[in-house]
Short mmCIF file of C-alpha atoms and ligand atoms in Angstrom, two decimals:
data_model
loop_
_atom_site.label_atom_id
_atom_site.label_comp_id
_atom_site.label_asym_id
_atom_site.label_seq_id
_atom_site.Cartn_x
_atom_site.Cartn_y
_atom_site.Cartn_z
CA MET F 1 15.39 -61.44 10.77
CA SER F 2 13.43 -64.23 12.57
CA GLN F 3 10.00 -65.34 11.42
CA ARG F 4 8.52 -63.76 14.51
CA SER F 5 10.09 -60.37 14.06
CA ARG F 6 9.20 -60.47 10.35
CA THR F 7 5.57 -60.98 11.29
CA ALA F 8 5.83 -58.13 13.78
CA VAL F 9 7.30 -55.82 11.12
CA LEU F 10 4.55 -56.76 8.66
CA ALA F 11 1.91 -56.07 11.29
CA LEU F 12 3.50 -52.75 12.11
CA THR F 13 3.69 -51.80 8.41
CA ALA F 14 0.02 -52.66 7.99
CA ALA F 15 -0.90 -50.60 11.02
CA LEU F 16 1.08 -47.62 9.69
CA ALA F 17 -0.54 -47.93 6.29
CA LEU F 18 -3.92 -47.96 7.97
CA LEU F 19 -3.03 -44.92 9.99
CA ALA F 20 -1.83 -43.06 6.92
CA GLY F 21 -4.96 -44.09 5.00
CA GLY F 22 -7.16 -43.12 7.90
CA CYS F 23 -5.46 -39.77 8.00
CA ALA F 24 -6.04 -39.16 4.29
CA GLU F 25 -9.70 -40.10 4.71
CA ALA F 26 -9.95 -37.55 7.49
CA GLY F 27 -8.93 -34.90 4.98
CA GLY F 28 -5.25 -34.60 5.81
CA VAL F 29 -3.06 -33.36 2.98
CA ARG F 30 0.63 -33.32 2.43
CA GLY F 31 1.47 -29.77 1.37
CA THR F 32 4.58 -27.98 0.26
CA PRO F 33 6.00 -24.70 1.58
CA GLY F 34 4.65 -21.45 0.15
CA SER F 35 7.27 -19.38 -1.68
CA ALA F 36 9.33 -16.86 0.29
CA GLY F 37 8.71 -14.05 -2.20
CA LEU F 38 6.38 -13.10 -5.03
CA ARG F 39 9.16 -12.39 -7.55
CA ASP F 40 8.29 -8.75 -7.92
CA PRO F 41 10.53 -7.48 -10.75
CA LEU F 42 12.06 -4.83 -8.45
CA PHE F 43 11.59 -6.43 -5.00
CA PRO F 44 11.66 -10.21 -5.55
CA LYS F 45 11.53 -11.12 -1.86
CA LEU F 46 8.56 -8.96 -0.89
CA GLY F 47 5.38 -10.84 -0.12
CA ASN F 48 4.95 -14.59 0.13
CA GLY F 49 3.22 -17.31 -1.83
CA GLY F 50 0.70 -19.98 -0.91
CA TYR F 51 -1.97 -17.90 0.78
CA ASP F 52 -4.06 -14.80 0.47
CA VAL F 53 -4.76 -12.53 3.45
CA GLY F 54 -8.33 -11.36 3.99
CA HIS F 55 -7.95 -9.48 7.26
CA TYR F 56 -5.33 -8.16 9.67
CA GLY F 57 -6.25 -7.62 13.30
CA LEU F 58 -3.37 -5.69 14.84
CA THR F 59 -3.24 -5.02 18.56
CA LEU F 60 -0.40 -2.66 19.42
CA ALA F 61 0.87 -0.98 22.55
CA TYR F 62 3.62 1.61 22.23
CA ASP F 63 5.75 3.40 24.77
CA PRO F 64 7.41 6.44 23.15
CA ALA F 65 9.81 6.90 26.08
CA SER F 66 11.50 3.54 25.52
CA GLY F 67 10.47 3.08 21.90
CA ARG F 68 9.12 -0.35 22.73
CA LEU F 69 6.28 -1.82 20.69
CA ASP F 70 4.24 -4.82 21.88
CA GLY F 71 2.10 -6.35 19.18
CA THR F 72 -0.22 -9.17 18.32
CA ALA F 73 -1.06 -9.73 14.68
CA GLU F 74 -4.10 -11.88 14.04
CA ILE F 75 -4.16 -12.70 10.34
CA THR F 76 -7.02 -14.41 8.55
CA ALA F 77 -5.94 -15.97 5.28
CA ARG F 78 -6.92 -18.60 2.72
CA ALA F 79 -4.50 -21.23 1.46
CA THR F 80 -3.96 -21.06 -2.31
CA GLN F 81 -2.09 -24.38 -2.37
CA ASP F 82 -1.69 -27.36 -0.05
CA LEU F 83 0.64 -25.79 2.51
CA SER F 84 3.15 -27.38 4.85
CA ALA F 85 4.66 -24.02 5.81
CA PHE F 86 4.43 -20.38 4.79
CA ASN F 87 6.20 -17.10 5.36
CA LEU F 88 5.35 -13.66 6.65
CA ASP F 89 7.60 -10.65 6.11
CA LEU F 90 8.92 -9.14 9.35
CA ALA F 91 12.00 -6.99 9.91
CA GLY F 92 13.58 -6.79 13.36
CA LEU F 93 11.54 -7.24 16.57
CA THR F 94 11.34 -10.46 18.58
CA VAL F 95 8.67 -13.07 17.95
CA ARG F 96 7.27 -14.39 21.25
CA GLY F 97 4.89 -16.98 19.92
CA ALA F 98 2.79 -18.08 16.97
CA THR F 99 -0.34 -20.12 16.39
CA VAL F 100 -2.05 -21.40 13.28
CA GLY F 101 -5.65 -22.54 13.56
CA GLY F 102 -5.49 -22.03 17.31
CA ALA F 103 -2.64 -24.50 17.83
CA PRO F 104 0.95 -23.53 18.54
CA ALA F 105 3.00 -23.37 15.34
CA ALA F 106 6.74 -23.81 14.93
CA TYR F 107 8.47 -20.72 13.65
CA ASN F 108 11.83 -19.74 12.38
CA ARG F 109 13.41 -16.48 11.23
CA ALA F 110 15.93 -15.71 8.51
CA GLY F 111 16.49 -12.12 7.41
CA ASN F 112 13.09 -10.51 6.89
CA GLU F 113 11.33 -13.85 6.47
CA LEU F 114 9.34 -15.39 9.32
CA THR F 115 8.49 -19.01 8.49
CA LEU F 116 5.53 -20.63 10.22
CA ARG F 117 4.95 -24.36 10.22
CA PRO F 118 1.40 -25.32 11.22
CA HIS F 119 1.20 -28.54 13.16
CA LYS F 120 -1.11 -29.92 10.45
CA ASP F 121 -0.73 -29.11 6.75
CA LEU F 122 -3.36 -26.76 5.34
CA PRO F 123 -5.38 -27.88 2.31
CA GLU F 124 -5.79 -25.53 -0.63
CA GLY F 125 -8.84 -23.31 -0.22
CA LYS F 126 -8.87 -23.56 3.56
CA GLN F 127 -9.39 -20.38 5.53
CA PHE F 128 -7.11 -20.23 8.55
CA ARG F 129 -6.13 -17.88 11.33
CA VAL F 130 -2.58 -17.05 12.34
CA THR F 131 -1.51 -15.17 15.44
CA VAL F 132 1.95 -13.82 16.00
CA THR F 133 2.89 -12.08 19.22
CA TYR F 134 5.98 -9.93 19.08
CA SER F 135 7.78 -7.04 20.70
CA GLY F 136 10.86 -4.87 20.54
CA VAL F 137 12.06 -1.47 19.41
CA PRO F 138 11.19 -1.17 15.70
CA GLU F 139 14.03 -0.13 13.40
CA PRO F 140 13.26 1.87 10.26
CA LEU F 141 14.52 0.76 6.86
CA THR F 142 16.79 2.81 4.63
CA ASP F 143 15.64 2.51 1.02
CA ALA F 144 17.82 2.16 -2.05
CA ASP F 145 17.21 5.87 -2.73
CA GLY F 146 18.47 6.75 0.77
CA SER F 147 15.08 7.67 2.24
CA LYS F 148 13.80 6.25 5.51
CA GLU F 149 10.59 4.31 5.94
CA GLY F 150 8.89 2.02 8.40
CA TRP F 151 8.31 2.85 12.05
CA LEU F 152 9.95 6.26 12.51
CA ARG F 153 10.46 7.68 16.02
CA THR F 154 9.63 11.37 16.19
CA ALA F 155 10.28 13.98 18.88
CA GLY F 156 6.67 13.60 20.00
CA GLY F 157 6.05 9.88 19.39
CA ALA F 158 6.23 7.96 16.14
CA VAL F 159 4.90 7.81 12.59
CA ALA F 160 4.76 4.66 10.45
CA VAL F 161 4.99 4.78 6.65
CA GLY F 162 5.50 1.75 4.45
CA GLU F 163 6.15 2.46 0.79
CA PRO F 164 7.44 0.15 -0.53
CA ALA F 165 8.55 -2.16 2.28
CA GLY F 166 8.48 -0.39 5.66
CA SER F 167 5.34 -1.98 7.09
CA MET F 168 7.37 -5.12 7.89
CA THR F 169 9.13 -3.08 10.59
CA TRP F 170 5.98 -2.96 12.72
CA PHE F 171 3.80 -5.94 11.84
CA PRO F 172 4.27 -9.33 10.18
CA GLY F 173 2.32 -9.74 6.97
CA ASN F 174 2.20 -10.44 3.28
CA HIS F 175 3.94 -7.20 2.41
CA HIS F 176 3.44 -7.00 -1.34
CA PRO F 177 0.84 -4.67 -2.91
CA SER F 178 -0.87 -7.58 -4.68
CA ASP F 179 -2.31 -8.97 -1.43
CA LYS F 180 -4.81 -6.41 -0.16
CA ALA F 181 -6.88 -6.94 2.98
CA ALA F 182 -9.21 -5.29 5.49
CA TYR F 183 -7.74 -4.10 8.80
CA ASP F 184 -8.71 -3.53 12.39
CA LEU F 185 -6.08 -1.86 14.52
CA THR F 186 -6.15 -1.35 18.28
CA LEU F 187 -3.57 1.08 19.62
CA THR F 188 -2.79 1.60 23.30
CA LEU F 189 -0.69 4.59 24.36
CA PRO F 190 0.34 6.38 27.55
CA ALA F 191 -2.20 8.96 28.73
CA GLY F 192 -1.85 12.32 27.00
CA LEU F 193 -0.84 10.93 23.64
CA ASP F 194 -3.05 10.60 20.60
CA GLY F 195 -2.95 7.79 18.09
CA LEU F 196 -4.18 8.06 14.52
CA SER F 197 -4.48 5.41 11.86
CA ASN F 198 -6.36 4.60 8.66
CA GLY F 199 -10.11 4.38 8.28
CA VAL F 200 -12.72 5.09 10.91
CA ARG F 201 -12.09 5.39 14.64
CA THR F 202 -14.63 3.04 16.18
CA ALA F 203 -13.73 3.25 19.87
CA ARG F 204 -11.73 5.21 22.41
CA ARG F 205 -11.38 4.09 25.98
CA THR F 206 -9.20 4.57 29.03
CA GLU F 207 -7.62 1.39 30.38
CA ALA F 208 -7.53 0.53 34.10
CA ASP F 209 -3.88 1.60 34.21
CA GLY F 210 -4.66 5.01 32.69
CA ARG F 211 -3.41 4.29 29.18
CA VAL F 212 -5.66 5.24 26.30
CA THR F 213 -6.78 2.86 23.58
CA THR F 214 -8.19 3.78 20.18
CA VAL F 215 -9.60 1.32 17.65
CA TRP F 216 -9.46 1.88 13.88
CA HIS F 217 -11.40 0.06 11.19
CA THR F 218 -10.41 -0.09 7.52
CA ALA F 219 -13.24 -1.76 5.67
CA GLU F 220 -12.02 -1.56 2.10
CA PRO F 221 -9.08 -3.65 0.91
CA MET F 222 -5.74 -2.00 1.67
CA ALA F 223 -2.24 -2.82 0.47
CA SER F 224 0.00 -3.08 3.51
CA TYR F 225 2.30 -0.27 2.33
CA LEU F 226 -0.64 2.11 2.89
CA ALA F 227 -1.13 1.24 6.55
CA THR F 228 -0.12 3.98 8.95
CA VAL F 229 0.03 4.94 12.60
CA ALA F 230 0.81 8.41 13.95
CA ILE F 231 1.50 8.95 17.64
CA GLY F 232 2.01 12.25 19.42
CA ARG F 233 0.08 15.24 20.66
CA TYR F 234 -2.33 15.96 17.86
CA GLU F 235 -5.10 18.44 17.36
CA THR F 236 -7.93 16.97 15.35
CA GLY F 237 -10.62 18.40 13.11
CA THR F 238 -13.68 16.75 11.63
CA ALA F 239 -15.87 17.46 8.63
CA THR F 240 -18.06 15.62 6.14
CA ALA F 241 -17.17 15.25 2.48
CA LEU F 242 -19.34 14.23 -0.45
CA GLY F 243 -22.45 14.24 1.71
CA SER F 244 -21.51 11.25 3.84
CA VAL F 245 -17.78 10.57 4.06
CA PRO F 246 -16.38 11.39 7.52
CA VAL F 247 -13.21 13.48 7.32
CA LEU F 248 -10.81 13.31 10.24
CA THR F 249 -7.69 15.43 10.10
CA ALA F 250 -4.96 15.71 12.70
CA ALA F 251 -1.98 17.97 13.07
CA GLU F 252 0.78 17.62 15.59
CA SER F 253 1.15 20.58 17.91
CA PRO F 254 2.59 23.14 17.37
CA ALA F 255 2.24 22.73 13.59
CA ALA F 256 -1.51 22.42 14.09
CA ALA F 257 -2.75 25.97 13.83
CA GLY F 258 -0.97 26.77 10.56
CA SER F 259 -2.46 23.75 8.79
CA ALA F 260 -6.09 24.15 9.81
CA ALA F 261 -7.21 26.16 6.77
CA LEU F 262 -5.75 23.75 4.24
CA ARG F 263 -7.09 20.76 6.17
CA GLY F 264 -10.47 22.43 5.80
CA GLU F 265 -10.13 22.31 2.01
CA ILE F 266 -10.22 18.51 1.85
CA PRO F 267 -13.99 18.22 1.25
CA GLY F 268 -13.72 20.73 -1.62
CA ILE F 269 -10.75 18.96 -3.20
CA LEU F 270 -12.52 15.60 -2.99
CA ALA F 271 -15.68 17.07 -4.51
CA ARG F 272 -13.63 18.29 -7.48
CA GLN F 273 -11.77 14.97 -7.84
CA VAL F 274 -14.98 12.93 -7.81
CA LYS F 275 -15.97 14.78 -10.97
CA SER F 276 -12.73 13.81 -12.71
CA PHE F 277 -12.10 10.34 -11.26
CA GLY F 278 -15.53 8.99 -10.33
CA PRO F 279 -16.90 7.93 -6.91
CA TYR F 280 -14.56 8.26 -3.92
CA PRO F 281 -13.46 4.68 -3.20
CA PHE F 282 -13.34 4.77 0.61
CA SER F 283 -15.62 5.28 3.59
CA ALA F 284 -13.29 7.73 5.36
CA ALA F 285 -10.98 10.58 4.46
CA GLY F 286 -8.57 12.99 6.10
CA ALA F 287 -4.93 13.90 6.58
CA VAL F 288 -2.24 13.70 9.26
CA VAL F 289 0.32 16.49 9.51
CA THR F 290 3.39 15.62 11.57
CA GLN F 291 6.05 17.95 12.86
CA ASP F 292 9.08 18.37 10.66
CA GLY F 293 12.30 16.65 11.51
CA THR F 294 11.65 12.96 10.86
CA LEU F 295 9.46 12.11 7.90
CA GLY F 296 11.10 13.24 4.67
CA TYR F 297 8.11 13.08 2.29
CA ALA F 298 4.34 12.86 2.19
CA LEU F 299 2.67 9.49 1.69
CA GLU F 300 -0.83 8.63 0.48
CA THR F 301 -1.63 6.29 3.40
CA GLN F 302 -5.13 4.96 2.80
CA THR F 303 -7.98 7.34 3.61
CA ARG F 304 -5.62 9.52 5.66
CA PRO F 305 -2.38 10.60 3.93
CA VAL F 306 0.50 11.77 6.12
CA PHE F 307 2.61 14.87 5.57
CA PRO F 308 5.59 16.47 7.21
CA ALA F 309 4.41 20.00 8.11
CA SER F 310 6.75 21.59 5.55
CA SER F 311 5.24 19.65 2.62
CA PHE F 312 1.64 20.19 3.63
CA ASP F 313 0.76 22.46 0.71
CA ARG F 314 -2.17 22.42 -1.69
CA THR F 315 -0.34 20.74 -4.56
CA THR F 316 0.89 17.91 -2.38
CA LEU F 317 -2.54 17.54 -0.77
CA VAL F 318 -4.17 17.27 -4.21
CA HIS F 319 -1.52 14.71 -5.19
CA GLU F 320 -2.00 12.50 -2.12
CA GLN F 321 -5.80 12.68 -2.33
CA ALA F 322 -5.66 11.65 -6.00
CA HIS F 323 -3.72 8.56 -4.91
CA GLN F 324 -6.85 7.38 -3.09
CA TRP F 325 -8.14 6.47 -6.58
CA PHE F 326 -4.79 5.86 -8.26
CA GLY F 327 -2.66 3.58 -6.10
CA ASN F 328 -4.92 2.92 -3.14
CA SER F 329 -8.07 1.69 -4.87
CA VAL F 330 -6.43 0.69 -8.17
CA THR F 331 -3.19 -0.74 -6.80
CA PRO F 332 -0.19 -1.66 -8.94
CA ALA F 333 0.18 -5.41 -9.47
CA THR F 334 3.95 -5.05 -9.07
CA TRP F 335 6.27 -2.21 -8.06
CA ARG F 336 7.34 -1.87 -11.69
CA ASP F 337 3.82 -0.52 -12.38
CA ILE F 338 4.39 2.40 -9.96
CA TRP F 339 3.78 5.01 -12.68
CA LEU F 340 0.08 3.99 -12.46
CA ASN F 341 0.28 5.69 -9.04
CA GLU F 342 2.69 8.56 -9.50
CA GLY F 343 2.01 9.48 -13.12
CA PHE F 344 -1.72 9.76 -12.38
CA ALA F 345 -1.28 11.66 -9.09
CA THR F 346 1.05 14.09 -10.87
CA TYR F 347 -1.46 14.53 -13.67
CA ALA F 348 -4.09 15.27 -11.00
CA GLU F 349 -1.90 18.22 -9.95
CA TRP F 350 -1.79 19.42 -13.55
CA LEU F 351 -5.57 19.15 -13.81
CA TYR F 352 -5.95 21.10 -10.60
CA THR F 353 -3.81 24.05 -11.71
CA GLU F 354 -5.58 24.01 -15.06
CA GLU F 355 -8.89 24.57 -13.34
CA TYR F 356 -7.92 26.78 -10.41
CA GLU F 357 -4.74 28.59 -11.36
CA HIS F 358 -5.15 29.03 -15.11
CA VAL F 359 -2.02 27.04 -15.82
CA PRO F 360 -3.01 24.55 -18.53
CA ALA F 361 -1.75 20.98 -18.32
CA ARG F 362 0.12 21.56 -21.57
CA THR F 363 2.34 24.12 -19.80
CA HIS F 364 3.37 21.49 -17.25
CA PHE F 365 3.83 19.04 -20.07
CA ALA F 366 6.14 21.38 -21.99
CA ARG F 367 8.17 22.10 -18.85
CA ALA F 368 8.50 18.39 -18.05
CA PHE F 369 9.39 17.58 -21.66
CA ALA F 370 12.31 20.00 -21.53
CA GLN F 371 13.89 18.52 -18.40
CA ASP F 372 16.65 15.96 -18.94
CA ALA F 373 16.02 14.23 -15.61
CA ASN F 374 12.62 13.08 -16.87
CA TRP F 375 14.20 11.06 -19.67
CA ALA F 376 16.49 8.81 -17.63
CA PHE F 377 14.28 5.74 -18.25
CA PRO F 378 10.79 4.94 -19.53
CA PRO F 379 8.04 5.24 -16.90
CA ALA F 380 6.85 1.67 -17.51
CA ALA F 381 10.28 0.26 -16.65
CA PRO F 382 12.11 1.72 -13.66
CA PRO F 383 15.45 -0.10 -13.90
CA ALA F 384 16.06 -0.74 -10.18
CA ALA F 385 14.55 -0.45 -6.70
CA GLY F 386 16.35 2.85 -6.15
CA ASN F 387 14.52 4.44 -9.11
CA LEU F 388 11.00 3.84 -7.83
CA PHE F 389 10.39 7.51 -7.03
CA ASP F 390 12.58 9.12 -9.70
CA PRO F 391 11.36 11.95 -11.97
CA PRO F 392 10.49 9.75 -15.00
CA VAL F 393 7.93 7.86 -12.89
CA TYR F 394 6.16 11.07 -11.88
CA GLN F 395 6.74 13.56 -14.69
CA ARG F 396 7.07 11.29 -17.67
CA GLY F 397 4.22 9.20 -16.27
CA ALA F 398 2.05 12.34 -16.34
CA MET F 399 3.37 13.13 -19.85
CA VAL F 400 2.02 9.76 -21.05
CA LEU F 401 -1.43 10.77 -19.84
CA HIS F 402 -1.20 14.17 -21.44
CA LYS F 403 -0.24 12.62 -24.78
CA LEU F 404 -3.14 10.22 -24.41
CA ARG F 405 -5.46 13.16 -23.81
CA GLU F 406 -4.15 14.97 -26.90
CA THR F 407 -4.53 11.82 -28.98
CA VAL F 408 -8.05 10.77 -27.97
CA GLY F 409 -9.49 14.18 -27.08
CA ASP F 410 -10.85 15.58 -23.81
CA ARG F 411 -14.13 13.69 -23.86
CA VAL F 412 -12.68 10.19 -24.31
CA PHE F 413 -9.80 11.01 -21.97
CA GLY F 414 -12.28 12.02 -19.28
CA GLU F 415 -14.09 8.72 -19.80
CA ILE F 416 -10.81 6.82 -19.36
CA LEU F 417 -9.89 8.74 -16.17
CA ARG F 418 -13.25 7.86 -14.61
CA GLY F 419 -13.59 4.39 -16.07
CA TRP F 420 -10.16 3.08 -15.07
CA PRO F 421 -10.70 3.44 -11.29
CA ALA F 422 -14.21 2.04 -11.73
CA LYS F 423 -13.06 -1.04 -13.62
CA TYR F 424 -10.22 -1.85 -11.20
CA ARG F 425 -11.84 -0.53 -8.03
CA HIS F 426 -10.20 -2.13 -4.94
CA ALA F 427 -8.17 -4.41 -7.20
CA ASN F 428 -4.69 -4.62 -8.70
CA ALA F 429 -3.70 -3.67 -12.22
CA THR F 430 -0.69 -3.80 -14.53
CA THR F 431 0.54 -1.35 -17.14
CA ASP F 432 -0.82 -3.72 -19.81
CA ASP F 433 -4.23 -3.58 -18.16
CA PHE F 434 -4.14 0.19 -18.56
CA THR F 435 -3.08 0.30 -22.20
CA THR F 436 -5.65 -2.37 -23.05
CA TYR F 437 -8.36 -0.48 -21.19
CA ALA F 438 -7.51 2.88 -22.76
CA GLU F 439 -7.57 1.34 -26.25
CA SER F 440 -10.93 -0.29 -25.57
CA VAL F 441 -12.47 3.04 -24.54
CA ALA F 442 -10.82 4.91 -27.40
CA GLY F 443 -11.89 2.19 -29.82
CA ARG F 444 -8.53 2.21 -31.53
CA ASP F 445 -5.00 0.93 -31.40
CA LEU F 446 -2.63 3.30 -29.56
CA ASP F 447 0.55 1.31 -29.94
CA ALA F 448 2.59 4.14 -31.43
CA LEU F 449 1.78 6.32 -28.41
CA TRP F 450 2.81 3.70 -25.87
CA GLN F 451 5.99 2.76 -27.76
CA VAL F 452 7.31 6.30 -27.68
CA TRP F 453 5.98 7.78 -24.44
CA LEU F 454 5.50 4.84 -22.11
CA TYR F 455 8.18 2.37 -23.20
CA GLY F 456 10.61 4.36 -25.34
CA ASP F 457 14.22 4.88 -24.23
CA GLU F 458 14.75 7.97 -26.37
CA LYS F 459 13.33 11.41 -25.96
CA PRO F 460 11.29 12.15 -29.09
CA ASP F 461 12.40 15.08 -31.27
CA ARG F 462 9.13 16.94 -30.80
CA PRO F 463 6.82 17.13 -27.76
N1 LIG X 1 4.24 7.92 -2.83
C1 LIG X 1 4.80 9.10 -2.23
C2 LIG X 1 4.24 10.29 -2.99
O1 LIG X 1 3.54 10.18 -3.86
C3 LIG X 1 6.27 9.13 -2.23
C4 LIG X 1 6.93 8.15 -1.37
C5 LIG X 1 8.40 8.32 -1.36
N2 LIG X 1 8.98 7.27 -0.63
C6 LIG X 1 10.26 7.04 -0.55
N3 LIG X 1 10.64 6.00 0.14
N4 LIG X 1 11.14 7.81 -1.15
O2 LIG X 1 4.51 11.41 -2.80
ZN1 LIG X 2 2.67 10.20 -5.24
#
């Protein structure tokens, strides 16, 4: 290298160093990619690391005739590390474009992971806005237990259910229950069709082209598996619960008429549950009853659970409403903690029949104790993804609560049932959080109880 070119190189190096230094002074950071999953014990790839979502703004247009969905997801999040890239979960559909902080972002897809690379790295703590525009015909997921979830096409339109992973079939997001957020959803449909979703309907308007748009607001934090949309010809009913909570129910014609009476019982059921579980955690309530033929189960979608017409019965309604406290407000930290949802919602059924049908909880307990299927695994440890909704989670989960009630007595048990949703209101909790909390209220160690009923592999000799 000649003296002259050496001088040039040195000058260039100095200039680059200056540039780099200048950049650092301007607050630039060099981040690393957020993780592509949150290592859930049963669903390791669900969710993503490096950020925390505060709000989803979803703008959707759906055409039932073609099945085509056009969406824009506007996600407001905060970086929890210096980030060079991060993922959203999205299954199927075609991404048309993405921005981060208002500037176009590079994106890349692999399986159900959508990776976004902002043009400038994001410093830890920074709040940022992501937009993803996408379209396509959503494909439902088939779960390990054979059931279908996600965006399901029905004879009359569609219904979207997302436990545990189906919400990624209709919007990109951080699809793990540990990242809860507020939502605003705008849904545009051909004239003549109704759209329902979670929360409160804040607007309804007819577009210039005749399509109809409704806007839905979910103020309280919601895990993405609890987001829903129902599209079809629905008959709606309104009421007020608990003095001030607006109740909006909807039933798809022609199932509508037959469900009206039970839909009318929602305020009464909630009034009863408030006494057992404490204040209702949300600013809206209701139910959506869809025609049979597509959805195979009811789901406790936030504020407004959905039911296939054939499972819209009082017991199931009580169960799904109880989930508003247990699951929706107090949300499991991981999917392994699912008994905190299903065990409690099942126990809510037992409490209901105790009060209204003169069947004491102990009768349900004895029946559940006798059934072999309930002893396949301990409720605190479903062995695999396909066992998430198996009998031990529901029935043996409820048995744990009944044993707790027998051990600490009705008064302390009642305090625990009300105090638990108060302490973890709109938050996430683990099984350990529950045992610790119950012991603190009871003022004693309950290890023997947990070892046998919550964690034990063997069925005890006596109930
Ligand atoms: N959480 C629902 C309930 O309590 C059950 C959801 C079943 N989902 C499924 N994919 N099998 O009734
Ligand atoms: Zn349930």
